[in-house]
Amino acid sequence: MATTTHNLGFPRIGARRELKFALEAYWKGLCPREDLLRTGSELRARHWGEQQALDLVPVGDFAFYDQVLDMSFTLGNLPARVRDFHGHPLDNYFRVARGRSQATGGEGGCCGGVTAGEMTKWFDTNYHYIVPEFDTDTRFEPDPSRLLEQLAEAQAQGVRAKPVIIGPVTYLAIGKAKDGCDRLDLLPRLLPAYAELLATLAARGVEWVQVDEPILVTELAPEWRDAFTRTYETLKDSGVKLLLATYFGPLRENLDLVTALPVHGIHLDAINARDEVDALIRTAPAGCVISLGVVNGRNIWKTDLEAVLDWLEPVAARLGERLWIAPSCSLLHVPVDLEGERKLDPEIRSWLAFAIQKLAEINVLAQALAQGRAAVADELAANRAAIDARRNSRRVNNPAVQAALAHIDAGSGHRRSPFAARAALQAARLDLPRFPTTTIGSFPQTREIRLARSQFKAGGIDEAAYLLAMQAEIGRAVREQEALGLDVLVHGEAERNDMVEYFGEQLEGYAFSQGGWVQSYGSRCVKPPILFGDISRPKPMTVDWITYAASLTDKPMKGMLTGPVTILNWSFVRDDQPRSASCLQLALAIREEVLDLERAGIRIIQIDEAALREGLPLRRAQWADYLGWAVESFRIAANGVADETQIHTHMCYSEFNDIIASIADMDADVITIETSRSDMELLDAFDDFAYPNQIGPGVYDIHSPNIPTQGHIVKLMRKAAERIPADRLWVNPDCGLKTRTWEEVLPALASMVAAARTLRAGVP
Ligand SMILES: Nc1nc2c(c(=O)[nH]1)N[C@@H](CNc1ccc(C(=O)N[C@@H](CCC(=O)N[C@@H](CCC(=O)N[C@@H](CCC(=O)O)C(=O)O)C(=O)O)C(=O)O)cc1)CN2
Ligand SMILES: [Zn+2]
C-alpha cells in the first residue's frame, strides 16, 4: 500500500539563476528569442529530472515572468491596451509584465508605449505577481498552448505530469476591477474558459490537475464562499480529476466549505494546519484523496522526520491509498539546491534543506510509510542527529541576548517628548527649507559596484581596494546630490547587496548562503539570510560608511537602516521560537546601531519598514496581535534617541487605511510612502486619521523608467497639501533608486528639486 508523493511547484529561476540572466540578456537585445526559449525548456527538463522520484510532477509551474500573468494569458485575459500588438506573443507578455516606453515600442513603430501591469505580493510571501485586470466587459478566450507545449515536453521526458493552474475563484479574488465592476459577475464567463481548458488537458491524457485556491485560507465573504460551490459544481465533469490545493495557512471556517466541494482531492498545508487534518479526514467525501503538506515549503530547515512519522503513520493507516504527501506549498519560495553551498558553516549547513533536499525528505517519508521505518533507518538516523544537533547547539542560544531582553522596560519604546516638542527642536537644529527634498536611500547599483563586490567576495580584490571602490561610489552619490540641490542627503547604499541580507551578514545569529536565491519578481531575486539563533550585534554595521559620507558635505546626511520587522519578514526565520521573539532581538540590535549613529553626530536616521504592512497575517483576526509586537519592535529600535534626532521611516507598499493607527503609533518624526500611482489619494487615510507627524508622499514611481516632469510633481504636491498641512510635507521619490540607472535618476531628481523650489516660491 503506497502513499502517492507529489510536488506543488518547483523554483524556476535555476540553481545558478540561469533564467534571470537569459531574461535580462533578451530584454537588452543581447540574445535572440530562441536562446531564451531554449533556456526555458532546458530548465524545465532539468527540474523534472530532479523531481523524477516523485509519483506526480508539476507541469505549468514554470513561467518566464510570473505564474499569475501566465494564467491571464492562458485565459485570454489581456489588458485592452496590449490587445492590438502585432509582434511575438512572448514580447506582448513582457510588455504587460514590465511596460514599454514610447521610444522602444513594437517593430516598425507600431504598438508603442504601454504601462506595466500592477505588481503586488503573493499572499504573505516576498514573491510579487502581476495583478489580473478586470472590467465589466472582460471576456475570456482560453489559449492552452503554453500548458500543452509544456505537457508535451514532460510526457516526452516520461514524467507523470500533473498540470498546475490557479483556480477560478482565487484568480478573480487576487485581481483588480478597473472600473469598479463586481468581479464575481465575471464568474459565469470565466467558468466555461476553465471547463474548456480542463477538457483540452483531459484529451491529452491528463488524469490529475492541481487547482490552486490559496484564497481559501483567508476570511471569505458569503458571496465568495458561494462562488466556490458554483465553480466546482460546474467543473466537476470536466474529464480530469481535480486536486484542490490550499496553502499558507489553516482553512478554519472554510474547512466545511472545502470538504463539501465535488473535487477528487484536497491538499491541506499540514505545517500551518496540522490540527485540521483530523477534521478534514472525517468530513471529506469517501474516496477523496487527502494530500498533506508535511514538509515546510516556506523555510529552509530540515524536517524532523520521526516527529512527522509519529503523527502521519496513524493517518496513513486510516487513509491507505487515499493519502498523498507533498511539501506544504510550492517550493518557489525556497532556494533550489543546498549541494552547491560550500562556504556555509558546516554545522549550520547540516540543519538545512533546500528544494531538492525537501523532495528527498518526502521520498524518505513515503518509503517509511510503505515499508516501515526500518527500510530507511540510515536516513532517519542522520536526520535525527541533525535535528538534535540544532536543538542543542550552543550557537542557537545566547544567554547575553536573553539578559539584554530582560532590560527592556516600558520606557524603551518611548521618545522623551511628544512629536510637537521634538519637531521644534529638530527644525531649529536642521534649518531645512519648506518642502524639504530627500531620497529614500539607495542610488543605482551599477554593474561596476556589483562586480567589485563579487570580486571582493571571490578574493580577487582585497578589503582595502573594495573599501576604496565603495567610497568612490559614495563620493559620487554625494556630489550628484549636492549638484542637484537636494536638502537631506543619503550615502546611496553602494556597499549593500540587499537592504536585508547586508544586515544579516553582520549580525550574530545569522547565516547566509552563497547561492540561495529566491525569485522576488520577474528576473529579480533575493538571497534571504538565515536567522538561526539569538541575535546580537558584534560591532557597528553602518557607522563608518555614513560618517564617511557625512564628512563629504555640509548638508545633513541621513543615516540609513533597515528596521527589525522588515529584516524579520525578508529572512528565513527560526521555527523554534515565535517570530515576535526574534523580532525583539533584532530591535535591540538595530537600537544599538541607531544610538551609535547618533553618537557619531548623525542628526537624521531613517529606519526602513518596507515589509511592515507586507507581514500582515492573511487573516484579519490575527492583525492586532502582529501589529502589536511589530510596532513595539520598531519603537524599541527607534525611540532611544534624543528629541533633537529626527527619525524617519519608509514604507513602499500602499493601502494604509486599515493600519493607519499602527503607523501613527510608530511615532516616527517623518514617514516617506508610496503614493504617486494613486494620485495622492492614499493620503486620505492620513488626513482622515489626523496623522500628526511629517509625511513625504512619493512624487514619482521609481519602478518605471519614465522621467517625471516638474509640472506633474508640483500638481501632485498641491494635491497632497490639500490633505496635509504644507509645513509637514517632504518631497521625495516613492522608493529607493537602486534598480534605476544614473541617466534616469539625474533628470528625475532635477525635476523633483525644481518642483520643490516652485512650491516654496508659491507660484501658481
Ligand atoms: N530582500 C528584499 N526584498 C524586497 C526588496 C528588497 O530590496 N530586498 N524590494 C521589494 C522588491 N523586490 C526586489 C528584490 C530584489 C531586487 C534586486 O535588485 N535584486 C538583485 C540582486 C541584489 C543582490 O543581492 N546583489 C548582490 C549580488 C549581485 C550579483 O548577481 N552579482 C553577480 C556578479 C556581479 C555582476 O556581474 O553583475 C554574481 O554573483 O554572479 C550584490 O550586489 O552583491 C537582482 O536580482 O539582480 C530588487 C527588488 C520587495 N522585496
Ligand atoms: Zn521602498
PDB file of C-alpha atoms and ligand atoms in Angstrom, residues 13 16-17 20-21 24 119 121 125-128 442 445-455 457 466 493-501 505 514 517-529 566-567 569-571 610-611 614 652-653 703 735 738-739, ligand 1:
ATOM      1  CA  ILE A  13      14.839  30.674 -11.703  1.00  0.00           C
ATOM      2  CA  ARG A  16      22.560  29.396 -10.912  1.00  0.00           C
ATOM      3  CA  ARG A  17      19.835  31.906 -11.823  1.00  0.00           C
ATOM      4  CA  LYS A  20      17.408  35.622 -14.717  1.00  0.00           C
ATOM      5  CA  PHE A  21      20.458  36.004 -16.919  1.00  0.00           C
ATOM      6  CA  GLU A  24      17.983  40.148 -18.897  1.00  0.00           C
ATOM      7  CA  MET A 119       2.543  44.212  -9.206  1.00  0.00           C
ATOM      8  CA  LYS A 121       2.847  40.486  -3.283  1.00  0.00           C
ATOM      9  CA  THR A 125       5.375  35.876   0.699  1.00  0.00           C
ATOM     10  CA  ASN A 126       8.071  38.121  -0.778  1.00  0.00           C
ATOM     11  CA  TYR A 127       7.066  36.945  -4.280  1.00  0.00           C
ATOM     12  CA  HIS A 128       5.267  39.553  -6.405  1.00  0.00           C
ATOM     13  CA  SER A 442      19.713  53.750  -2.488  1.00  0.00           C
ATOM     14  CA  GLN A 445      23.515  49.623  -8.069  1.00  0.00           C
ATOM     15  CA  THR A 446      25.678  49.751 -11.165  1.00  0.00           C
ATOM     16  CA  ARG A 447      27.403  46.784 -12.799  1.00  0.00           C
ATOM     17  CA  GLU A 448      30.709  48.176 -11.534  1.00  0.00           C
ATOM     18  CA  ILE A 449      29.510  48.141  -7.937  1.00  0.00           C
ATOM     19  CA  ARG A 450      28.282  44.569  -8.167  1.00  0.00           C
ATOM     20  CA  LEU A 451      31.380  43.449  -9.977  1.00  0.00           C
ATOM     21  CA  ALA A 452      33.645  44.978  -7.324  1.00  0.00           C
ATOM     22  CA  ARG A 453      31.651  43.209  -4.633  1.00  0.00           C
ATOM     23  CA  SER A 454      31.721  39.842  -6.368  1.00  0.00           C
ATOM     24  CA  GLN A 455      35.487  40.208  -6.907  1.00  0.00           C
ATOM     25  CA  LYS A 457      33.884  38.073  -2.164  1.00  0.00           C
ATOM     26  CA  TYR A 466      36.850  47.252  -2.060  1.00  0.00           C
ATOM     27  CA  GLU A 493      23.841  52.198  -0.119  1.00  0.00           C
ATOM     28  CA  ALA A 494      26.528  51.192  -2.642  1.00  0.00           C
ATOM     29  CA  GLU A 495      28.033  48.761  -0.113  1.00  0.00           C
ATOM     30  CA  ARG A 496      24.762  46.851   0.348  1.00  0.00           C
ATOM     31  CA  ASN A 497      23.968  43.779  -1.729  1.00  0.00           C
ATOM     32  CA  ASP A 498      20.452  43.993  -0.333  1.00  0.00           C
ATOM     33  CA  MET A 499      18.790  46.016   2.416  1.00  0.00           C
ATOM     34  CA  VAL A 500      18.136  42.872   4.477  1.00  0.00           C
ATOM     35  CA  GLU A 501      20.929  40.485   3.556  1.00  0.00           C
ATOM     36  CA  GLU A 505      25.671  39.229   7.154  1.00  0.00           C
ATOM     37  CA  GLN A 514      26.267  31.866  -1.458  1.00  0.00           C
ATOM     38  CA  TRP A 517      18.466  32.745  -4.487  1.00  0.00           C
ATOM     39  CA  VAL A 518      14.698  33.065  -4.378  1.00  0.00           C
ATOM     40  CA  GLN A 519      12.667  34.867  -7.050  1.00  0.00           C
ATOM     41  CA  SER A 520      11.095  38.113  -5.819  1.00  0.00           C
ATOM     42  CA  TYR A 521       9.576  39.235  -9.133  1.00  0.00           C
ATOM     43  CA  GLY A 522      10.422  38.696 -12.791  1.00  0.00           C
ATOM     44  CA  SER A 523      14.187  38.384 -13.048  1.00  0.00           C
ATOM     45  CA  ARG A 524      14.805  39.952  -9.629  1.00  0.00           C
ATOM     46  CA  CYS A 525      15.943  37.680  -6.834  1.00  0.00           C
ATOM     47  CA  VAL A 526      16.805  37.888  -3.162  1.00  0.00           C
ATOM     48  CA  LYS A 527      19.034  35.735  -1.018  1.00  0.00           C
ATOM     49  CA  PRO A 528      17.167  35.783   2.303  1.00  0.00           C
ATOM     50  CA  PRO A 529      19.626  35.453   5.171  1.00  0.00           C
ATOM     51  CA  THR A 566      11.470  44.123   7.656  1.00  0.00           C
ATOM     52  CA  ILE A 567      14.641  42.207   8.439  1.00  0.00           C
ATOM     53  CA  ASN A 569       9.903  39.332   7.255  1.00  0.00           C
ATOM     54  CA  TRP A 570      12.513  39.036   4.494  1.00  0.00           C
ATOM     55  CA  SER A 571      14.667  36.434   6.268  1.00  0.00           C
ATOM     56  CA  ALA A 610       9.077  48.334   3.840  1.00  0.00           C
ATOM     57  CA  ALA A 611       7.732  44.950   4.902  1.00  0.00           C
ATOM     58  CA  GLU A 614       3.509  43.095   3.920  1.00  0.00           C
ATOM     59  CA  CYS A 652       6.753  51.423  -0.113  1.00  0.00           C
ATOM     60  CA  TYR A 653       3.505  49.492  -0.145  1.00  0.00           C
ATOM     61  CA  HIS A 703       9.620  51.288 -10.795  1.00  0.00           C
ATOM     62  CA  CYS A 735      11.238  54.197  -3.043  1.00  0.00           C
ATOM     63  CA  LYS A 738      18.898  51.040  -6.828  1.00  0.00           C
ATOM     64  CA  THR A 739      17.189  49.396  -9.817  1.00  0.00           C
TER      65      THR A 739
HETATM   66  N1  LIG B   1      15.093  41.410   0.398  1.00  0.00           N
HETATM   67  C1  LIG B   1      14.399  42.288  -0.314  1.00  0.00           C
HETATM   68  N2  LIG B   1      13.101  42.089  -0.585  1.00  0.00           N
HETATM   69  C2  LIG B   1      12.408  43.010  -1.305  1.00  0.00           C
HETATM   70  C3  LIG B   1      13.038  44.172  -1.774  1.00  0.00           C
HETATM   71  C4  LIG B   1      14.404  44.356  -1.460  1.00  0.00           C
HETATM   72  O1  LIG B   1      15.020  45.362  -1.834  1.00  0.00           O
HETATM   73  N3  LIG B   1      15.034  43.410  -0.729  1.00  0.00           N
HETATM   74  N4  LIG B   1      12.344  45.099  -2.504  1.00  0.00           N
HETATM   75  C5  LIG B   1      11.000  44.811  -2.979  1.00  0.00           C
HETATM   76  C6  LIG B   1      11.066  44.350  -4.433  1.00  0.00           C
HETATM   77  N5  LIG B   1      11.959  43.223  -4.571  1.00  0.00           N
HETATM   78  C7  LIG B   1      13.236  43.307  -5.074  1.00  0.00           C
HETATM   79  C8  LIG B   1      14.015  42.182  -4.960  1.00  0.00           C
HETATM   80  C9  LIG B   1      15.293  42.146  -5.483  1.00  0.00           C
HETATM   81  C10 LIG B   1      15.811  43.241  -6.147  1.00  0.00           C
HETATM   82  C11 LIG B   1      17.172  43.194  -6.768  1.00  0.00           C
HETATM   83  O2  LIG B   1      17.608  44.161  -7.334  1.00  0.00           O
HETATM   84  N6  LIG B   1      17.874  42.054  -6.726  1.00  0.00           N
HETATM   85  C12 LIG B   1      19.123  41.892  -7.398  1.00  0.00           C
HETATM   86  C13 LIG B   1      20.120  41.157  -6.535  1.00  0.00           C
HETATM   87  C14 LIG B   1      20.642  42.011  -5.421  1.00  0.00           C
HETATM   88  C15 LIG B   1      21.866  41.388  -4.800  1.00  0.00           C
HETATM   89  O3  LIG B   1      21.778  40.636  -3.874  1.00  0.00           O
HETATM   90  N7  LIG B   1      23.030  41.671  -5.367  1.00  0.00           N
HETATM   91  C16 LIG B   1      24.281  41.098  -4.943  1.00  0.00           C
HETATM   92  C17 LIG B   1      24.769  40.056  -5.935  1.00  0.00           C
HETATM   93  C18 LIG B   1      24.699  40.584  -7.320  1.00  0.00           C
HETATM   94  C19 LIG B   1      25.100  39.593  -8.379  1.00  0.00           C
HETATM   95  O4  LIG B   1      24.276  38.957  -9.007  1.00  0.00           O
HETATM   96  N8  LIG B   1      26.405  39.508  -8.639  1.00  0.00           N
HETATM   97  C20 LIG B   1      26.921  38.711  -9.709  1.00  0.00           C
HETATM   98  C21 LIG B   1      28.247  39.298 -10.139  1.00  0.00           C
HETATM   99  C22 LIG B   1      28.185  40.772 -10.462  1.00  0.00           C
HETATM  100  C23 LIG B   1      27.728  41.059 -11.867  1.00  0.00           C
HETATM  101  O5  LIG B   1      28.444  40.682 -12.798  1.00  0.00           O
HETATM  102  O6  LIG B   1      26.649  41.681 -12.019  1.00  0.00           O
HETATM  103  C24 LIG B   1      27.063  37.280  -9.291  1.00  0.00           C
HETATM  104  O7  LIG B   1      27.123  36.990  -8.094  1.00  0.00           O
HETATM  105  O8  LIG B   1      27.110  36.423 -10.206  1.00  0.00           O
HETATM  106  C25 LIG B   1      25.325  42.216  -4.804  1.00  0.00           C
HETATM  107  O9  LIG B   1      25.032  43.352  -5.181  1.00  0.00           O
HETATM  108  O10 LIG B   1      26.384  41.930  -4.295  1.00  0.00           O
HETATM  109  C26 LIG B   1      18.922  41.080  -8.657  1.00  0.00           C
HETATM  110  O11 LIG B   1      18.042  40.214  -8.723  1.00  0.00           O
HETATM  111  O12 LIG B   1      19.715  41.286  -9.587  1.00  0.00           O
HETATM  112  C27 LIG B   1      15.031  44.392  -6.265  1.00  0.00           C
HETATM  113  C28 LIG B   1      13.751  44.424  -5.721  1.00  0.00           C
HETATM  114  C29 LIG B   1      10.270  43.811  -2.136  1.00  0.00           C
HETATM  115  N9  LIG B   1      11.110  42.813  -1.572  1.00  0.00           N
END
